[in-house]
Structures are given as structure tokens and as C-alpha cells.
Amino acid sequence: MAKKPQVTNATFHNLIKKTLGKNVPRVENNYDGILSTNGTYKWPTGSDADFKNFEKLFPIKPQSGYGNGELALFWLFNYGEKERNPESSPRAEVGSVVHVGKNIETDLVIDKKNVEVKSYTGSKNTLIKVGMWTGIDGGDLQKMLETLFAIAKLIDRDKARGSIRKFDFKSIADAAEKLCVVREAYRDLQKEDPSAAAQLSKFAFFKEVATSIEQFDDMLKDKKLKGCFSGSGKRVGGKTIAKHLMRYLILKMFDRKPGPNGMLVNFKGSGGSYSKSSGIDVTQVDKDKVSLGNVEEDKSFNTSDLNLFVNFEKILR
């Protein structure tokens, strides 16, 4: 399979020229308000000409993996009257160009703000795909969740729900609770009947389970997830562990997408089309608002096929 060509700022400029003509029409209005909005941005009066060009660019993508609206937003911020030389002094740049070699995967960088561009029919009060979550911390979290689900299936294969590929808060909480039960039972056995515990540890099966749980605890401590332990060092219940783990997942994911000082811009549309009357849904991604309570709220997030979906309204409440 041929390797995809690298997408650069020049790629976007060339697509704009191909779509709108070599003499690219200038943007007539000022749209700086998009960057400071945290809600719905309404197109200003007198923006009809700008929107016609925006609409032409909206479905154009340089290659697979890019979404609707990225090119159009790039044009909107680079081709205004005061941006005299959009190619040599761009306000908006392709994220992969700015963050080359970094673990940041934002779509665009506009005036040094990381901007993730989406085109979902619903608003930020619906589950919006952020991206693939695996590898966000070198794979440690994935190993921890694999341990949770493996032990849950060992205890009750018929009732175990969720997997590394697809889970929500409840499935993580259930699996963590089962791990707690096994861990505390083994700890009690070590205290009450050390010889029996020693006998069990000779069996490869029990030794593997005990080792997996110890590694899980060590990773919790390594990630400084102190809320997963009580003052005496004992682990708390599964729900508390789930809240801390999932908050950790979401915060790490936001470090990747949209990245520090990031925002989400959603053009509500479908099938490659966008309605001006819908305005633009803008969410400033403030990580300080991601609380344990928000993570626990029903349908605030889920995963499917290793991708994280977030309800930004609930998570950033």
C-alpha cells in the first residue's frame, strides 16, 4: 500500500485555490469571536458572501482521516483582509505541521489555540468522537483495564460486561469491584492462614492473578491516583477506582486532542453539508472542569472500537 503524502499548510492552500480559483476571494468579515466563544457562535450580519465560499470548501478534504470544515475554517482565518500574506504568515495552520514529533493530534492551530474540528448532527450535549485512546500514556492504562476485565471474567464469565474495545463507566466500575473482592480475599487469607496462601501461590493460575493485581496497584500509585486507596493503603470500592481511572483517561486524551489551550468547533451538519442557521458550536476544553462526579454521570462518555466518545456538556459542566 502506497504511503499517504504528508499534508501541510501548502496542501490546504492549494486545495483552496483549486476550489475557489487562483485569486482566492478574501474573507469580508471578522470571525475572531469564534476563538473566544464558549457556546453557539452566530454568523454575523453581512456574511452571505463569506458563507458561500465557506460552503464550497466545507466538504473538501485533502485525504482520508480529515473531516468536514477543516479546510473552510483554515480559509476563514487566513484570507481576511488584514492577513495580507496568508501563505507566509498564516494565522491558521495544520495541526500536524505545528506539533510534529509531539503527542498532540489537533486538527488546526489558530492564533496558537489548538482547534479540533467536528461535523456532528448533534450538539456538544451528545456523544462526540474524540479519537483512539490507546497508547495515551505509553500503554499503561490499557494494561490496567485489560487486568480489570480479565479478572472480572474469571470471577463471573456470564455476567462480566465490557471489554478493552468497548466500555462505559458502569462496566469499569463493575470490573474494578470484582478486582477489589479478589484482592481483599487474598489479603485476608494471607493474614488468617499464611500457609494456605503460600500453597495457593504455588499454582501458576493463582500466582498470575496475584501478580496482575499487584502490578495494577503499582500502576495506580505510579500514576499518582491516590484516590484509589484509603488512608490505610487499602483500595476503595470499584466505583471510586472507576472514577479516578476514567478521569485520568479523559484528561490524558484531552492532552492529545485537542491539546493544551484547546477548543472544539462543531459544525452541525450531515452528509457533507452544513446549515448556516445552526451557528457554530464552540467548546473551550477546560481540563479543570473534568471532575470525578462528571465522569460518573450517565452517558458522559463511552468507548467503542477503541475510540473515546465524550459528551462535552456533561464532562465540562
Coordinates of C-alpha atoms in Angstrom, one line a residue:
M1 CA 0.0 0.0 0.0
A2 CA 1.4 3.4 -1.0
K3 CA 2.2 5.8 1.8
K4 CA -0.1 8.7 2.1
P5 CA 1.5 12.0 1.2
Q6 CA 2.2 14.4 4.1
V7 CA -0.5 17.1 4.5
T8 CA 1.0 20.5 5.0
N9 CA -0.2 24.1 5.0
A10 CA 0.6 24.2 1.3
T11 CA -1.7 21.3 0.8
F12 CA -4.6 23.3 2.3
H13 CA -3.7 26.5 0.3
N14 CA -3.6 24.5 -2.9
L15 CA -7.0 22.9 -2.3
I16 CA -8.4 26.4 -1.6
K17 CA -7.1 27.7 -4.9
K18 CA -8.3 24.6 -6.7
T19 CA -11.8 25.1 -5.3
L20 CA -12.2 28.9 -5.3
G21 CA -9.8 29.9 -8.0
K22 CA -6.2 31.1 -8.1
N23 CA -7.2 34.5 -7.0
V24 CA -8.6 33.3 -3.7
P25 CA -11.6 35.5 -2.5
R26 CA -10.8 37.4 0.6
V27 CA -12.9 37.0 3.8
E28 CA -15.0 40.1 4.2
N29 CA -16.0 39.9 7.9
N30 CA -14.1 39.3 11.1
Y31 CA -14.6 35.9 12.8
D32 CA -12.2 36.3 15.7
G33 CA -15.2 35.8 18.0
I34 CA -15.2 32.1 17.3
L35 CA -12.0 31.7 19.2
S36 CA -13.4 33.3 22.4
T37 CA -16.9 31.8 22.3
N38 CA -18.0 29.0 24.7
G39 CA -21.4 28.2 23.3
T40 CA -23.1 28.9 20.0
Y41 CA -21.4 31.4 17.6
K42 CA -23.8 33.0 15.2
W43 CA -22.7 34.1 11.8
P44 CA -22.6 37.9 11.7
T45 CA -24.9 40.1 9.5
G46 CA -23.5 40.6 6.0
S47 CA -21.6 37.3 6.0
D48 CA -23.5 35.8 3.0
A49 CA -20.6 36.1 0.5
D50 CA -18.2 34.6 3.0
F51 CA -20.6 31.7 3.7
K52 CA -20.9 30.9 0.0
N53 CA -17.2 30.3 -0.2
F54 CA -17.1 28.6 3.2
E55 CA -19.9 26.2 2.0
K56 CA -17.9 25.3 -1.1
L57 CA -14.8 24.4 1.0
F58 CA -16.7 22.7 3.8
P59 CA -16.8 19.1 2.3
I60 CA -13.3 19.3 0.8
K61 CA -10.7 17.1 2.4
P62 CA -7.0 16.5 1.5
Q63 CA -7.3 12.8 2.2
S64 CA -9.0 10.2 4.4
G65 CA -8.6 11.0 8.1
Y66 CA -9.6 14.6 7.7
G67 CA -13.1 15.9 8.3
N68 CA -15.6 18.4 7.0
G69 CA -15.0 22.0 7.9
E70 CA -11.2 21.9 8.5
L71 CA -10.3 23.5 5.1
A72 CA -13.2 26.0 5.3
L73 CA -12.1 27.2 8.8
F74 CA -8.5 27.4 7.6
W75 CA -9.6 29.8 4.8
L76 CA -11.8 31.8 7.2
F77 CA -8.8 32.7 9.4
N78 CA -6.1 33.0 6.8
Y79 CA -7.7 35.0 4.0
G80 CA -9.2 38.0 5.8
E81 CA -8.3 41.5 4.5
K82 CA -5.8 42.1 7.3
E83 CA -4.0 38.8 6.6
R84 CA -2.0 40.2 3.6
N85 CA 0.1 37.1 3.1
P86 CA -1.8 34.0 4.2
E87 CA 0.8 31.6 3.0
S88 CA 4.0 33.1 4.6
S89 CA 2.3 34.4 7.7
P90 CA -0.7 32.2 8.4
R91 CA -3.0 32.7 11.4
A92 CA -4.3 29.1 11.0
E93 CA -2.0 26.1 10.4
V94 CA -2.4 22.4 10.0
G95 CA -2.0 20.8 13.5
S96 CA 0.3 18.1 12.4
V97 CA 2.7 20.7 11.0
V98 CA 2.8 22.7 14.2
H99 CA 3.1 19.7 16.5
V100 CA 5.4 17.5 14.5
G101 CA 7.1 14.9 16.8
K102 CA 4.7 15.7 19.7
N103 CA 1.8 13.6 21.1
I104 CA -0.8 16.2 20.1
E105 CA -3.2 15.4 17.3
T106 CA -5.3 18.6 16.9
D107 CA -6.7 19.5 13.5
L108 CA -5.7 23.1 13.3
V109 CA -3.8 25.7 15.3
I110 CA -5.3 29.2 15.1
D111 CA -3.6 32.1 16.8
K112 CA -1.7 29.5 18.9
K113 CA -5.0 27.8 20.0
N114 CA -5.4 24.1 19.3
V115 CA -8.7 23.6 17.5
E116 CA -10.4 20.2 17.0
V117 CA -13.0 20.4 14.1
K118 CA -16.1 18.2 14.1
S119 CA -19.2 17.9 12.0
Y120 CA -21.8 16.1 14.1
T121 CA -25.5 16.4 13.6
G122 CA -26.0 16.8 17.4
S123 CA -24.6 19.4 19.8
K124 CA -21.9 19.1 22.4
N125 CA -24.6 17.6 24.6
T126 CA -24.3 14.4 22.5
L127 CA -21.5 11.9 22.5
I128 CA -18.8 13.1 20.1
K129 CA -15.9 11.0 18.9
V130 CA -12.6 12.4 20.2
G131 CA -10.4 9.6 18.8
M132 CA -8.5 6.4 19.6
W133 CA -7.4 6.4 23.3
T134 CA -4.9 3.5 23.3
G135 CA -1.3 4.5 23.9
I136 CA -2.1 7.8 25.6
D137 CA 0.4 7.1 28.4
G138 CA 2.6 4.5 26.8
G139 CA 0.0 1.8 27.1
D140 CA -0.1 1.6 30.9
L141 CA -3.8 2.4 31.2
Q142 CA -4.6 -0.2 28.6
K143 CA -2.7 -2.8 30.6
M144 CA -4.7 -1.8 33.7
L145 CA -8.0 -2.1 32.0
E146 CA -7.0 -5.5 30.5
T147 CA -6.3 -6.7 34.0
L148 CA -9.7 -5.5 35.3
F149 CA -11.7 -7.2 32.5
A150 CA -9.6 -10.4 32.7
I151 CA -10.2 -10.8 36.4
A152 CA -13.9 -9.9 36.1
K153 CA -14.3 -12.7 33.5
L154 CA -12.5 -15.2 35.8
I155 CA -14.9 -14.4 38.6
D156 CA -18.2 -14.4 36.7
R157 CA -17.8 -15.0 33.0
D158 CA -21.6 -14.9 32.3
K159 CA -22.2 -11.6 33.9
A160 CA -18.9 -9.8 33.0
R161 CA -19.6 -6.9 30.7
G162 CA -17.4 -4.6 28.8
S163 CA -14.0 -5.2 27.1
I164 CA -10.9 -3.3 26.2
R165 CA -12.6 -2.4 22.9
K166 CA -15.9 -1.2 24.3
F167 CA -16.7 0.0 27.8
D168 CA -18.5 2.7 29.8
F169 CA -18.4 3.8 33.4
K170 CA -20.6 1.1 34.7
S171 CA -18.6 -1.8 33.1
I172 CA -15.3 -0.3 34.5
A173 CA -16.9 0.1 38.0
D174 CA -18.2 -3.5 37.9
A175 CA -14.9 -4.9 36.9
A176 CA -13.0 -2.8 39.5
E177 CA -15.3 -4.0 42.2
K178 CA -14.6 -7.7 41.3
L179 CA -10.9 -7.0 41.4
C180 CA -11.3 -5.4 44.9
V181 CA -13.1 -8.5 46.1
V182 CA -10.4 -10.9 44.9
R183 CA -7.6 -8.6 46.3
E184 CA -9.2 -8.3 49.8
A185 CA -10.0 -12.0 49.9
Y186 CA -6.4 -12.9 49.2
R187 CA -5.1 -10.3 51.6
D188 CA -7.4 -11.7 54.4
L189 CA -6.2 -15.2 53.6
Q190 CA -2.6 -14.1 54.0
K191 CA -3.4 -12.7 57.4
E192 CA -5.6 -15.6 58.7
D193 CA -3.9 -18.6 57.1
P194 CA -0.4 -17.7 55.7
S195 CA 0.3 -21.4 54.9
A196 CA -2.8 -21.7 52.8
A197 CA -2.0 -18.5 50.9
A198 CA 1.5 -19.8 50.3
Q199 CA 0.1 -23.1 49.0
L200 CA -2.2 -21.2 46.6
S201 CA 0.7 -19.1 45.3
K202 CA 2.4 -22.2 44.1
F203 CA -0.3 -22.7 41.5
A204 CA 0.5 -20.8 38.3
F205 CA -3.1 -19.6 38.0
F206 CA -3.3 -18.0 41.4
K207 CA 0.2 -16.7 41.2
E208 CA -0.6 -14.9 37.9
V209 CA -3.8 -13.4 39.3
A210 CA -2.0 -12.1 42.4
T211 CA 0.9 -10.7 40.3
S212 CA -1.6 -9.0 38.0
I213 CA -3.3 -7.3 40.9
E214 CA 0.0 -6.2 42.5
Q215 CA 1.0 -4.7 39.1
F216 CA -2.3 -3.0 38.9
D217 CA -1.8 -1.4 42.3
D218 CA 1.7 -0.3 41.4
M219 CA 0.5 1.4 38.3
L220 CA -2.2 3.2 40.3
K221 CA 0.5 4.5 42.6
D222 CA 2.8 5.4 39.7
K223 CA 0.0 7.5 38.1
K224 CA -0.4 9.2 41.5
L225 CA -4.1 8.1 41.6
K226 CA -4.1 8.4 45.4
G227 CA -7.9 8.5 45.5
C228 CA -7.9 4.8 44.7
F229 CA -6.6 4.0 48.1
S230 CA -7.8 4.7 51.6
G231 CA -5.6 6.2 54.3
S232 CA -4.5 2.7 55.4
G233 CA -3.4 1.8 51.9
K234 CA -6.4 -0.4 51.2
R235 CA -8.1 0.0 47.9
V236 CA -11.6 1.6 48.0
G237 CA -14.6 0.3 46.1
G238 CA -14.8 -0.3 42.4
K239 CA -16.9 2.8 41.7
T240 CA -14.2 5.1 43.2
I241 CA -11.5 3.4 41.2
A242 CA -13.5 3.7 38.0
K243 CA -14.0 7.5 38.6
H244 CA -10.3 8.1 39.0
L245 CA -9.3 5.8 36.1
M246 CA -11.7 7.3 33.7
R247 CA -10.9 10.9 34.7
Y248 CA -7.3 10.0 34.1
L249 CA -8.2 8.6 30.7
I250 CA -10.2 11.7 29.6
L251 CA -7.6 14.2 30.8
K252 CA -4.8 12.3 29.0
M253 CA -7.0 12.2 25.9
F254 CA -7.6 16.0 26.1
D255 CA -3.8 16.4 26.2
R256 CA -3.7 14.7 22.9
K257 CA -6.9 16.0 21.3
P258 CA -7.4 18.9 21.1
G259 CA -4.3 19.5 23.1
P260 CA -3.3 22.2 25.6
N261 CA -5.2 25.5 25.3
G262 CA -7.6 23.6 23.2
M263 CA -11.1 24.0 21.9
L264 CA -13.7 22.0 20.0
V265 CA -15.5 23.5 17.0
N266 CA -18.6 21.6 15.8
F267 CA -20.4 22.5 12.5
K268 CA -23.7 20.7 13.0
G269 CA -24.5 19.0 9.7
S270 CA -24.6 15.7 7.9
G271 CA -23.7 14.2 4.5
G272 CA -21.1 16.8 3.9
S273 CA -23.5 19.7 4.3
Y274 CA -23.8 22.4 6.9
S275 CA -26.6 24.9 7.7
K276 CA -25.6 28.5 8.5
S277 CA -28.7 28.8 10.7
S278 CA -27.2 26.2 13.1
G279 CA -24.4 28.5 14.0
I280 CA -21.2 27.0 15.2
D281 CA -20.9 25.0 18.5
V282 CA -17.8 26.1 20.3
T283 CA -16.4 24.4 23.4
Q284 CA -13.4 25.7 25.3
V285 CA -11.8 22.5 26.7
D286 CA -11.0 23.4 30.3
K287 CA -9.5 20.4 31.9
D288 CA -10.1 21.8 35.4
K289 CA -13.8 21.2 34.9
V290 CA -13.4 17.4 34.4
S291 CA -14.5 16.3 37.9
L292 CA -14.9 12.8 39.3
G293 CA -18.7 13.5 39.5
N294 CA -18.9 14.5 35.9
V295 CA -17.1 11.3 34.8
E296 CA -19.6 9.2 36.8
E297 CA -22.6 10.9 35.2
D298 CA -24.7 8.6 33.0
K299 CA -23.6 8.7 29.3
S300 CA -20.9 11.4 29.9
F301 CA -18.5 9.2 27.9
N302 CA -18.1 5.7 26.4
T303 CA -15.8 3.9 24.1
S304 CA -16.4 1.8 21.0
D305 CA -13.8 0.0 18.9
L306 CA -11.0 1.6 21.0
N307 CA -12.3 5.1 20.3
L308 CA -13.3 7.5 23.1
F309 CA -16.6 9.4 22.8
V310 CA -17.3 12.3 25.1
N311 CA -20.4 14.4 26.0
F312 CA -18.6 17.7 26.4
E313 CA -21.7 19.3 28.0
K314 CA -21.6 16.8 30.8
I315 CA -17.9 16.3 31.2
L316 CA -17.1 20.1 31.3
R317 CA -20.2 21.0 33.4

